PDB file of C-alpha atoms and ligand atoms in Angstrom:
ATOM      1  CA  MET A   1    -170.317-125.782  20.174  1.00 66.00           C
ATOM      2  CA  THR A   2    -171.359-127.854  17.247  1.00 81.00           C
ATOM      3  CA  ARG A   3    -173.964-130.501  17.778  1.00 93.00           C
ATOM      4  CA  ALA A   4    -172.734-134.056  17.302  1.00 97.00           C
ATOM      5  CA  ILE A   5    -173.311-135.453  13.888  1.00 98.00           C
ATOM      6  CA  SER A   6    -175.426-138.159  15.337  1.00 98.00           C
ATOM      7  CA  THR A   7    -178.061-135.791  16.800  1.00 97.00           C
ATOM      8  CA  PRO A   8    -181.299-136.297  14.731  1.00 97.00           C
ATOM      9  CA  SER A   9    -181.327-132.451  13.794  1.00 96.00           C
ATOM     10  CA  ARG A  10    -177.744-132.413  12.580  1.00 97.00           C
ATOM     11  CA  THR A  11    -178.142-135.592  10.563  1.00 97.00           C
ATOM     12  CA  LYS A  12    -181.231-134.252   8.893  1.00 96.00           C
ATOM     13  CA  GLU A  13    -179.248-130.952   8.097  1.00 97.00           C
ATOM     14  CA  ILE A  14    -176.378-132.842   6.648  1.00 97.00           C
ATOM     15  CA  LEU A  15    -178.766-135.062   4.517  1.00 97.00           C
ATOM     16  CA  GLU A  16    -180.517-132.110   3.205  1.00 97.00           C
ATOM     17  CA  THR A  17    -177.404-129.979   2.598  1.00 97.00           C
ATOM     18  CA  TYR A  18    -175.846-132.662   0.508  1.00 97.00           C
ATOM     19  CA  GLY A  19    -179.065-133.815  -1.087  1.00 96.00           C
ATOM     20  CA  LEU A  20    -178.484-137.391   0.148  1.00 96.00           C
ATOM     21  CA  ARG A  21    -181.064-140.159   0.693  1.00 92.00           C
ATOM     22  CA  ALA A  22    -180.151-143.332   2.662  1.00 93.00           C
ATOM     23  CA  ARG A  23    -179.321-146.029  -0.076  1.00 95.00           C
ATOM     24  CA  LYS A  24    -181.038-149.294   0.792  1.00 93.00           C
ATOM     25  CA  ASN A  25    -178.694-151.282  -1.479  1.00 96.00           C
ATOM     26  CA  PHE A  26    -175.754-150.289   0.758  1.00 97.00           C
ATOM     27  CA  GLY A  27    -177.696-151.014   3.917  1.00 95.00           C
ATOM     28  CA  GLN A  28    -177.697-147.451   4.986  1.00 97.00           C
ATOM     29  CA  ASN A  29    -179.389-146.615   8.280  1.00 96.00           C
ATOM     30  CA  PHE A  30    -177.810-143.722  10.080  1.00 97.00           C
ATOM     31  CA  LEU A  31    -177.525-143.643  13.857  1.00 97.00           C
ATOM     32  CA  VAL A  32    -179.380-140.653  15.326  1.00 97.00           C
ATOM     33  CA  ASP A  33    -178.744-141.181  18.993  1.00 97.00           C
ATOM     34  CA  PRO A  34    -175.599-139.617  20.342  1.00 97.00           C
ATOM     35  CA  ILE A  35    -175.821-141.384  23.759  1.00 97.00           C
ATOM     36  CA  ILE A  36    -175.787-144.837  21.994  1.00 97.00           C
ATOM     37  CA  VAL A  37    -172.993-143.706  19.713  1.00 98.00           C
ATOM     38  CA  GLU A  38    -170.843-142.487  22.593  1.00 97.00           C
ATOM     39  CA  ARG A  39    -171.510-145.768  24.688  1.00 97.00           C
ATOM     40  CA  CYS A  40    -170.604-147.814  21.659  1.00 97.00           C
ATOM     41  CA  ALA A  41    -167.402-145.954  20.961  1.00 98.00           C
ATOM     42  CA  LYS A  42    -166.294-145.959  24.588  1.00 97.00           C
ATOM     43  CA  ALA A  43    -166.918-149.638  25.044  1.00 98.00           C
ATOM     44  CA  SER A  44    -164.854-150.510  22.000  1.00 98.00           C
ATOM     45  CA  HIS A  45    -161.309-150.516  23.306  1.00 98.00           C
ATOM     46  CA  CYS A  46    -160.370-147.993  20.640  1.00 97.00           C
ATOM     47  CA  GLU A  47    -157.484-146.306  22.496  1.00 95.00           C
ATOM     48  CA  GLY A  48    -154.924-147.173  19.870  1.00 98.00           C
ATOM     49  CA  ALA A  49    -156.101-147.331  16.278  1.00 98.00           C
ATOM     50  CA  VAL A  50    -159.707-148.346  15.332  1.00 98.00           C
ATOM     51  CA  ILE A  51    -161.109-149.558  11.998  1.00 98.00           C
ATOM     52  CA  GLU A  52    -164.683-148.725  11.072  1.00 98.00           C
ATOM     53  CA  ILE A  53    -166.593-150.329   8.289  1.00 98.00           C
ATOM     54  CA  GLY A  54    -169.152-148.084   6.754  1.00 98.00           C
ATOM     55  CA  PRO A  55    -168.920-144.573   8.362  1.00 98.00           C
ATOM     56  CA  GLY A  56    -172.095-143.271   6.618  1.00 98.00           C
ATOM     57  CA  ILE A  57    -172.142-139.569   7.279  1.00 98.00           C
ATOM     58  CA  GLY A  58    -169.687-139.875  10.193  1.00 98.00           C
ATOM     59  CA  GLY A  59    -171.786-140.044  13.301  1.00 98.00           C
ATOM     60  CA  LEU A  60    -169.790-142.986  14.925  1.00 98.00           C
ATOM     61  CA  THR A  61    -166.564-141.988  13.201  1.00 98.00           C
ATOM     62  CA  GLU A  62    -166.752-138.575  15.058  1.00 98.00           C
ATOM     63  CA  MET A  63    -167.051-140.298  18.402  1.00 98.00           C
ATOM     64  CA  LEU A  64    -164.160-142.730  17.605  1.00 98.00           C
ATOM     65  CA  ALA A  65    -161.953-139.784  16.574  1.00 98.00           C
ATOM     66  CA  LYS A  66    -162.519-138.191  19.974  1.00 98.00           C
ATOM     67  CA  ASN A  67    -161.558-141.494  21.817  1.00 98.00           C
ATOM     68  CA  SER A  68    -158.811-142.959  19.807  1.00 98.00           C
ATOM     69  CA  LYS A  69    -155.385-142.170  18.256  1.00 98.00           C
ATOM     70  CA  HIS A  70    -156.354-142.967  14.759  1.00 98.00           C
ATOM     71  CA  VAL A  71    -159.511-144.019  12.755  1.00 98.00           C
ATOM     72  CA  THR A  72    -159.519-145.798   9.465  1.00 98.00           C
ATOM     73  CA  ALA A  73    -162.937-145.881   7.880  1.00 98.00           C
ATOM     74  CA  TYR A  74    -163.862-147.913   4.661  1.00 98.00           C
ATOM     75  CA  GLU A  75    -166.846-146.557   2.824  1.00 98.00           C
ATOM     76  CA  ILE A  76    -168.273-148.084  -0.362  1.00 98.00           C
ATOM     77  CA  ASP A  77    -170.510-145.251  -1.389  1.00 98.00           C
ATOM     78  CA  GLU A  78    -168.496-142.526  -3.259  1.00 98.00           C
ATOM     79  CA  ASN A  79    -171.276-139.940  -2.625  1.00 97.00           C
ATOM     80  CA  LEU A  80    -170.464-139.969   1.065  1.00 98.00           C
ATOM     81  CA  ILE A  81    -166.675-139.297   0.763  1.00 98.00           C
ATOM     82  CA  PRO A  82    -166.863-135.531   0.244  1.00 98.00           C
ATOM     83  CA  VAL A  83    -169.424-135.362   2.930  1.00 98.00           C
ATOM     84  CA  LEU A  84    -167.309-137.181   5.386  1.00 98.00           C
ATOM     85  CA  HIS A  85    -164.254-134.945   4.614  1.00 98.00           C
ATOM     86  CA  ASP A  86    -166.337-131.909   5.285  1.00 98.00           C
ATOM     87  CA  VAL A  87    -168.074-132.990   8.429  1.00 98.00           C
ATOM     88  CA  LEU A  88    -164.914-134.425   9.953  1.00 98.00           C
ATOM     89  CA  SER A  89    -162.658-131.722   8.823  1.00 97.00           C
ATOM     90  CA  GLU A  90    -161.696-130.730  12.337  1.00 97.00           C
ATOM     91  CA  TYR A  91    -160.253-134.195  13.166  1.00 98.00           C
ATOM     92  CA  ASP A  92    -156.800-134.830  11.758  1.00 98.00           C
ATOM     93  CA  ASN A  93    -156.722-138.366  12.954  1.00 98.00           C
ATOM     94  CA  VAL A  94    -159.309-139.795  10.578  1.00 98.00           C
ATOM     95  CA  GLU A  95    -158.346-141.562   7.340  1.00 98.00           C
ATOM     96  CA  ILE A  96    -161.327-142.103   4.956  1.00 98.00           C
ATOM     97  CA  LEU A  97    -160.900-144.894   2.299  1.00 98.00           C
ATOM     98  CA  LEU A  98    -163.314-145.218  -0.552  1.00 98.00           C
ATOM     99  CA  GLN A  99    -163.476-149.071  -0.818  1.00 98.00           C
ATOM    100  CA  ASP A 100    -165.618-152.124  -0.413  1.00 98.00           C
ATOM    101  CA  PHE A 101    -164.323-153.533   2.766  1.00 98.00           C
ATOM    102  CA  LEU A 102    -164.583-157.054   1.414  1.00 98.00           C
ATOM    103  CA  GLU A 103    -162.033-156.119  -1.387  1.00 98.00           C
ATOM    104  CA  CYS A 104    -159.537-154.471   0.787  1.00 97.00           C
ATOM    105  CA  ASP A 105    -156.165-155.866   1.977  1.00 97.00           C
ATOM    106  CA  PHE A 106    -157.271-155.920   5.628  1.00 97.00           C
ATOM    107  CA  ASP A 107    -154.312-157.856   7.043  1.00 96.00           C
ATOM    108  CA  ALA A 108    -151.694-155.348   5.430  1.00 97.00           C
ATOM    109  CA  LYS A 109    -153.817-152.376   6.984  1.00 98.00           C
ATOM    110  CA  VAL A 110    -153.972-153.953  10.403  1.00 98.00           C
ATOM    111  CA  LYS A 111    -150.180-154.645  10.278  1.00 98.00           C
ATOM    112  CA  GLU A 112    -149.339-151.096   9.351  1.00 98.00           C
ATOM    113  CA  LEU A 113    -151.749-149.665  12.137  1.00 98.00           C
ATOM    114  CA  LYS A 114    -150.415-151.962  14.786  1.00 98.00           C
ATOM    115  CA  GLU A 115    -146.851-151.019  14.104  1.00 98.00           C
ATOM    116  CA  THR A 116    -147.737-147.333  14.407  1.00 98.00           C
ATOM    117  CA  TYR A 117    -150.354-147.258  17.154  1.00 98.00           C
ATOM    118  CA  GLY A 118    -149.708-150.521  19.189  1.00 97.00           C
ATOM    119  CA  SER A 119    -153.289-151.897  19.101  1.00 97.00           C
ATOM    120  CA  VAL A 120    -156.143-152.132  16.649  1.00 98.00           C
ATOM    121  CA  SER A 121    -159.704-152.773  17.211  1.00 98.00           C
ATOM    122  CA  VAL A 122    -162.902-152.691  15.142  1.00 98.00           C
ATOM    123  CA  CYS A 123    -165.979-150.705  15.868  1.00 98.00           C
ATOM    124  CA  ALA A 124    -168.895-150.426  13.308  1.00 98.00           C
ATOM    125  CA  ASN A 125    -172.567-150.213  12.754  1.00 98.00           C
ATOM    126  CA  LEU A 126    -172.579-152.867  10.031  1.00 98.00           C
ATOM    127  CA  PRO A 127    -174.528-152.949   6.799  1.00 97.00           C
ATOM    128  CA  TYR A 128    -177.210-155.701   7.352  1.00 94.00           C
ATOM    129  CA  TYR A 129    -176.719-157.355   3.881  1.00 94.00           C
ATOM    130  CA  VAL A 130    -173.123-158.231   4.424  1.00 96.00           C
ATOM    131  CA  THR A 131    -172.799-158.558   8.279  1.00 97.00           C
ATOM    132  CA  THR A 132    -171.530-162.070   8.367  1.00 95.00           C
ATOM    133  CA  PRO A 133    -168.982-162.068   5.579  1.00 96.00           C
ATOM    134  CA  ILE A 134    -167.589-158.800   6.992  1.00 97.00           C
ATOM    135  CA  LEU A 135    -167.349-160.359  10.527  1.00 97.00           C
ATOM    136  CA  PHE A 136    -165.683-163.621   9.332  1.00 93.00           C
ATOM    137  CA  ARG A 137    -163.056-161.498   7.277  1.00 95.00           C
ATOM    138  CA  ILE A 138    -162.167-159.701  10.573  1.00 96.00           C
ATOM    139  CA  PHE A 139    -162.298-163.005  12.632  1.00 94.00           C
ATOM    140  CA  GLU A 140    -159.495-164.253  10.485  1.00 90.00           C
ATOM    141  CA  CYS A 141    -157.039-161.445  11.446  1.00 93.00           C
ATOM    142  CA  PRO A 142    -155.573-162.474  14.898  1.00 93.00           C
ATOM    143  CA  ASP A 143    -154.252-158.877  15.603  1.00 95.00           C
ATOM    144  CA  ILE A 144    -157.750-157.660  16.138  1.00 97.00           C
ATOM    145  CA  ALA A 145    -158.487-158.256  19.871  1.00 96.00           C
ATOM    146  CA  TYR A 146    -161.880-156.576  20.061  1.00 98.00           C
ATOM    147  CA  ILE A 147    -164.684-156.252  17.606  1.00 98.00           C
ATOM    148  CA  THR A 148    -167.661-154.163  18.737  1.00 98.00           C
ATOM    149  CA  VAL A 149    -170.455-154.037  16.231  1.00 98.00           C
ATOM    150  CA  MET A 150    -174.044-153.071  15.881  1.00 98.00           C
ATOM    151  CA  VAL A 151    -175.997-155.762  13.974  1.00 97.00           C
ATOM    152  CA  GLN A 152    -179.658-156.754  13.645  1.00 96.00           C
ATOM    153  CA  LYS A 153    -181.081-158.297  16.819  1.00 96.00           C
ATOM    154  CA  GLU A 154    -181.564-161.643  15.324  1.00 95.00           C
ATOM    155  CA  VAL A 155    -178.049-161.854  14.143  1.00 96.00           C
ATOM    156  CA  GLY A 156    -176.673-160.654  17.380  1.00 97.00           C
ATOM    157  CA  GLU A 157    -178.782-163.459  19.230  1.00 95.00           C
ATOM    158  CA  ARG A 158    -177.354-165.979  16.959  1.00 95.00           C
ATOM    159  CA  PHE A 159    -173.732-165.067  17.698  1.00 96.00           C
ATOM    160  CA  ALA A 160    -174.528-164.905  21.371  1.00 96.00           C
ATOM    161  CA  ALA A 161    -176.653-168.184  21.649  1.00 96.00           C
ATOM    162  CA  ARG A 162    -175.596-170.941  23.956  1.00 96.00           C
ATOM    163  CA  PRO A 163    -175.811-174.671  23.317  1.00 96.00           C
ATOM    164  CA  GLY A 164    -179.385-175.802  23.757  1.00 95.00           C
ATOM    165  CA  ASP A 165    -180.871-172.330  22.578  1.00 96.00           C
ATOM    166  CA  SER A 166    -183.005-172.441  19.548  1.00 93.00           C
ATOM    167  CA  GLU A 167    -180.654-169.860  17.855  1.00 94.00           C
ATOM    168  CA  TYR A 168    -177.540-171.923  18.513  1.00 96.00           C
ATOM    169  CA  SER A 169    -175.797-172.678  15.139  1.00 94.00           C
ATOM    170  CA  ALA A 170    -172.595-173.247  13.339  1.00 95.00           C
ATOM    171  CA  LEU A 171    -172.276-169.399  13.349  1.00 94.00           C
ATOM    172  CA  SER A 172    -172.562-169.319  17.326  1.00 96.00           C
ATOM    173  CA  ALA A 173    -170.048-172.111  17.729  1.00 97.00           C
ATOM    174  CA  GLU A 174    -167.536-170.697  15.254  1.00 96.00           C
ATOM    175  CA  GLY A 175    -167.612-167.231  16.859  1.00 96.00           C
ATOM    176  CA  GLN A 176    -167.516-168.687  20.295  1.00 96.00           C
ATOM    177  CA  TYR A 177    -164.511-170.834  19.520  1.00 96.00           C
ATOM    178  CA  LEU A 178    -162.517-167.707  18.849  1.00 96.00           C
ATOM    179  CA  PHE A 179    -164.039-165.072  21.051  1.00 97.00           C
ATOM    180  CA  ASP A 180    -165.882-164.483  24.241  1.00 97.00           C
ATOM    181  CA  VAL A 181    -169.095-163.011  22.829  1.00 97.00           C
ATOM    182  CA  LYS A 182    -171.075-160.535  24.843  1.00 96.00           C
ATOM    183  CA  LYS A 183    -174.316-158.659  24.080  1.00 96.00           C
ATOM    184  CA  LEU A 184    -173.693-155.230  25.313  1.00 96.00           C
ATOM    185  CA  PHE A 185    -177.039-153.450  24.762  1.00 94.00           C
ATOM    186  CA  THR A 186    -180.192-153.227  22.558  1.00 96.00           C
ATOM    187  CA  VAL A 187    -180.741-150.289  20.122  1.00 97.00           C
ATOM    188  CA  PRO A 188    -184.294-149.641  19.193  1.00 95.00           C
ATOM    189  CA  GLY A 189    -185.279-149.067  15.599  1.00 94.00           C
ATOM    190  CA  ARG A 190    -186.218-145.390  16.334  1.00 94.00           C
ATOM    191  CA  SER A 191    -182.471-144.740  16.947  1.00 96.00           C
ATOM    192  CA  PHE A 192    -181.905-144.834  13.259  1.00 96.00           C
ATOM    193  CA  ASN A 193    -182.711-142.621  10.197  1.00 95.00           C
ATOM    194  CA  PRO A 194    -184.418-144.152   8.307  1.00 94.00           C
ATOM    195  CA  SER A 195    -185.925-146.480  11.083  1.00 93.00           C
ATOM    196  CA  PRO A 196    -185.805-150.134  10.317  1.00 91.00           C
ATOM    197  CA  ASN A 197    -188.655-152.405  11.441  1.00 90.00           C
ATOM    198  CA  VAL A 198    -186.261-154.415  13.643  1.00 93.00           C
ATOM    199  CA  ASP A 199    -184.264-153.610  16.740  1.00 94.00           C
ATOM    200  CA  SER A 200    -180.480-153.945  16.660  1.00 97.00           C
ATOM    201  CA  VAL A 201    -177.970-154.958  19.237  1.00 97.00           C
ATOM    202  CA  ILE A 202    -174.350-154.123  19.942  1.00 98.00           C
ATOM    203  CA  ILE A 203    -172.259-157.139  20.442  1.00 98.00           C
ATOM    204  CA  GLN A 204    -168.660-157.406  21.402  1.00 98.00           C
ATOM    205  CA  PHE A 205    -166.173-160.118  20.501  1.00 98.00           C
ATOM    206  CA  ALA A 206    -163.098-160.354  22.719  1.00 98.00           C
ATOM    207  CA  ARG A 207    -160.477-162.706  21.180  1.00 97.00           C
ATOM    208  CA  LYS A 208    -159.426-165.821  23.206  1.00 96.00           C
ATOM    209  CA  ASN A 209    -156.114-167.483  22.883  1.00 91.00           C
ATOM    210  CA  THR A 210    -156.712-170.315  20.485  1.00 88.00           C
ATOM    211  CA  SER A 211    -154.139-172.774  19.108  1.00 83.00           C
ATOM    212  CA  LEU A 212    -155.391-173.530  15.657  1.00 88.00           C
ATOM    213  CA  SER A 213    -153.624-172.265  12.606  1.00 88.00           C
ATOM    214  CA  LYS A 214    -155.471-170.498   9.792  1.00 86.00           C
ATOM    215  CA  GLN A 215    -155.570-173.793   7.786  1.00 90.00           C
ATOM    216  CA  GLU A 216    -156.629-175.844  10.765  1.00 92.00           C
ATOM    217  CA  LEU A 217    -159.390-173.304  11.594  1.00 92.00           C
ATOM    218  CA  THR A 218    -160.821-173.595   8.040  1.00 92.00           C
ATOM    219  CA  SER A 219    -161.032-177.355   8.436  1.00 95.00           C
ATOM    220  CA  PHE A 220    -162.604-177.180  11.941  1.00 96.00           C
ATOM    221  CA  PHE A 221    -165.121-174.712  10.793  1.00 95.00           C
ATOM    222  CA  ASP A 222    -165.879-176.925   7.872  1.00 96.00           C
ATOM    223  CA  LEU A 223    -166.481-179.886  10.210  1.00 97.00           C
ATOM    224  CA  VAL A 224    -168.659-177.625  12.485  1.00 97.00           C
ATOM    225  CA  ARG A 225    -170.826-176.690   9.403  1.00 96.00           C
ATOM    226  CA  GLY A 226    -171.076-180.346   8.562  1.00 97.00           C
ATOM    227  CA  CYS A 227    -172.276-181.297  12.120  1.00 97.00           C
ATOM    228  CA  PHE A 228    -175.003-178.573  11.930  1.00 97.00           C
ATOM    229  CA  LYS A 229    -175.920-179.352   8.288  1.00 95.00           C
ATOM    230  CA  GLN A 230    -179.327-180.853   8.960  1.00 94.00           C
ATOM    231  CA  ARG A 231    -180.406-179.474  12.365  1.00 89.00           C
ATOM    232  CA  ARG A 232    -183.056-182.236  12.968  1.00 90.00           C
ATOM    233  CA  LYS A 233    -180.539-184.968  12.351  1.00 95.00           C
ATOM    234  CA  THR A 234    -178.357-186.532  15.160  1.00 97.00           C
ATOM    235  CA  ILE A 235    -174.742-185.720  15.419  1.00 97.00           C
ATOM    236  CA  TYR A 236    -174.052-189.337  14.242  1.00 97.00           C
ATOM    237  CA  ASN A 237    -176.095-188.906  11.017  1.00 97.00           C
ATOM    238  CA  ASN A 238    -174.571-185.507  10.137  1.00 97.00           C
ATOM    239  CA  LEU A 239    -171.074-186.668  10.877  1.00 97.00           C
ATOM    240  CA  ARG A 240    -171.584-189.886   8.934  1.00 97.00           C
ATOM    241  CA  GLU A 241    -172.678-187.800   5.902  1.00 97.00           C
ATOM    242  CA  TYR A 242    -169.918-185.277   6.279  1.00 97.00           C
ATOM    243  CA  LEU A 243    -167.143-188.055   6.518  1.00 97.00           C
ATOM    244  CA  ASP A 244    -169.070-190.376   4.151  1.00 97.00           C
ATOM    245  CA  ASP A 245    -167.877-193.081   6.449  1.00 97.00           C
ATOM    246  CA  ALA A 246    -170.312-194.610   8.968  1.00 97.00           C
ATOM    247  CA  ALA A 247    -167.679-196.569  10.901  1.00 97.00           C
ATOM    248  CA  LEU A 248    -165.314-193.669  11.263  1.00 97.00           C
ATOM    249  CA  ALA A 249    -168.244-191.419  12.452  1.00 97.00           C
ATOM    250  CA  LYS A 250    -169.105-194.040  15.267  1.00 97.00           C
ATOM    251  CA  THR A 251    -165.495-194.375  16.370  1.00 97.00           C
ATOM    252  CA  VAL A 252    -164.748-190.624  16.486  1.00 97.00           C
ATOM    253  CA  LEU A 253    -167.834-190.111  18.598  1.00 98.00           C
ATOM    254  CA  GLU A 254    -167.071-192.827  20.877  1.00 97.00           C
ATOM    255  CA  LYS A 255    -163.558-191.560  21.382  1.00 97.00           C
ATOM    256  CA  ALA A 256    -164.788-188.000  21.907  1.00 97.00           C
ATOM    257  CA  GLY A 257    -167.232-189.252  24.588  1.00 97.00           C
ATOM    258  CA  ILE A 258    -170.190-187.970  22.726  1.00 97.00           C
ATOM    259  CA  GLU A 259    -173.529-189.920  22.460  1.00 97.00           C
ATOM    260  CA  GLU A 260    -174.631-190.694  18.945  1.00 96.00           C
ATOM    261  CA  GLY A 261    -178.192-189.608  19.477  1.00 97.00           C
ATOM    262  CA  ARG A 262    -177.275-186.043  20.542  1.00 97.00           C
ATOM    263  CA  ARG A 263    -177.760-183.064  18.136  1.00 96.00           C
ATOM    264  CA  ALA A 264    -175.107-180.464  17.159  1.00 96.00           C
ATOM    265  CA  GLN A 265    -177.269-177.878  18.708  1.00 96.00           C
ATOM    266  CA  GLN A 266    -176.724-179.358  22.106  1.00 96.00           C
ATOM    267  CA  LEU A 267    -172.880-179.589  21.853  1.00 97.00           C
ATOM    268  CA  SER A 268    -170.560-177.124  23.443  1.00 96.00           C
ATOM    269  CA  VAL A 269    -167.731-175.687  21.463  1.00 96.00           C
ATOM    270  CA  ASP A 270    -165.282-177.854  23.501  1.00 96.00           C
ATOM    271  CA  GLU A 271    -167.232-180.981  22.370  1.00 97.00           C
ATOM    272  CA  LEU A 272    -167.041-179.994  18.804  1.00 97.00           C
ATOM    273  CA  ARG A 273    -163.432-179.394  19.164  1.00 96.00           C
ATOM    274  CA  LYS A 274    -162.962-182.884  20.670  1.00 97.00           C
ATOM    275  CA  ILE A 275    -164.621-184.337  17.532  1.00 98.00           C
ATOM    276  CA  TYR A 276    -162.188-182.367  15.444  1.00 97.00           C
ATOM    277  CA  GLU A 277    -159.226-183.580  17.534  1.00 96.00           C
ATOM    278  CA  GLU A 278    -160.255-187.205  17.311  1.00 96.00           C
ATOM    279  CA  LEU A 279    -160.389-186.863  13.457  1.00 94.00           C
ATOM    280  CA  GLN A 280    -156.892-185.637  13.263  1.00 90.00           C
TER     281      GLN A 280
HETATM  282  N1  LIG B   1    -171.749-145.721  10.551  1.00 55.19           N
HETATM  283  C1  LIG B   1    -172.912-145.071  10.181  1.00 55.19           C
HETATM  284  C2  LIG B   1    -173.924-144.822  11.253  1.00 55.19           C
HETATM  285  O1  LIG B   1    -173.699-145.547  12.235  1.00 55.19           O
HETATM  286  O2  LIG B   1    -174.811-143.865  11.150  1.00 55.19           O
HETATM  287  C3  LIG B   1    -173.658-145.817   8.988  1.00 55.19           C
HETATM  288  C4  LIG B   1    -173.999-147.207   9.130  1.00 55.19           C
HETATM  289  S1  LIG B   1    -174.941-147.854   7.909  1.00 55.19           S
HETATM  290  C5  LIG B   1    -175.782-149.217   8.787  1.00 55.19           C
HETATM  291  C6  LIG B   1    -173.741-148.922   6.930  1.00 55.19           C
HETATM  292  C7  LIG B   1    -172.728-148.207   6.082  1.00 55.19           C
HETATM  293  O3  LIG B   1    -171.868-149.118   5.496  1.00 55.19           O
HETATM  294  C8  LIG B   1    -173.245-147.334   5.015  1.00 55.19           C
HETATM  295  O4  LIG B   1    -172.524-146.042   5.015  1.00 55.19           O
HETATM  296  C9  LIG B   1    -172.948-148.020   3.694  1.00 55.19           C
HETATM  297  O5  LIG B   1    -172.669-147.277   2.612  1.00 55.19           O
HETATM  298  C10 LIG B   1    -171.565-148.829   4.013  1.00 55.19           C
HETATM  299  N2  LIG B   1    -171.207-150.015   3.492  1.00 55.19           N
HETATM  300  C11 LIG B   1    -172.063-150.920   2.885  1.00 55.19           C
HETATM  301  N3  LIG B   1    -171.391-151.952   2.301  1.00 55.19           N
HETATM  302  C12 LIG B   1    -170.181-151.740   2.563  1.00 55.19           C
HETATM  303  C13 LIG B   1    -168.950-152.350   2.118  1.00 55.19           C
HETATM  304  N4  LIG B   1    -169.011-153.603   1.501  1.00 55.19           N
HETATM  305  N5  LIG B   1    -167.758-151.887   2.474  1.00 55.19           N
HETATM  306  C14 LIG B   1    -167.697-150.613   3.025  1.00 55.19           C
HETATM  307  N6  LIG B   1    -168.796-149.951   3.478  1.00 55.19           N
HETATM  308  C15 LIG B   1    -170.017-150.462   3.204  1.00 55.19           C
END
């Protein structure tokens, strides 16, 4: 039986055979822990179709291929494409696309996969330099019910932070408005080749039923960012600046039942939503 791609020895062999080195500019850190790779794939609700961003040399892709009907993987590094075709040749349910994920027509791909396979989830070990833009691109697509991603610990903690925590930010509130966010487990730096200095976490976003349209969502998130703009300032001061109207800021907070002296960092997602509703 062939060893899993994500075993340290097989990864080393693949890198040597193809003369590859992890490219820092693409945020390449290959997972070399088959137990973690398997846990991540199995937790990802990938039974239908699954989309992976950045398959690297295919460690997670292989495990997803074993557990789902179809895998679509977007990889930006052209040097990895022939490698992926070789190492995954025994799986006929894997589609490798040479493309910058941020440039792809994600909605069209999700629609096509949903029609064929019924459900579409996302599972990935994300490149750290574009984690947030990639996640927000996926957040915007309502057909993705589950997103399971490995991110740097600090980023994971920001997404999972609760009101009152020091890491609670606009990012946490926006993510938690759309999803139930759960930290699944920590992945130590030594589980990667090359090993980064920081640990990572696997977080899962499970989509909630929310009522805002795409356009309303954009203006709600814009307001949330305005409320968090200067963390040391009170909600009243941030809102006054955002609205450029002191009287309106006062009235809105009063109607929403939120004391002027509080800070955005202490407000729940529901309270932020109340501010938005009062403004409409
Ligand atoms: N999935 C592999 C694993 O877990 O071992 C590799 C993960 S590595 C952290 C991130 C991967 O994302 C790399 O293969 C990198 O080339 C790729 N990547 C970086 N930026 C990308 C982008 N904008 N679109 C698609 N892939 C990207």
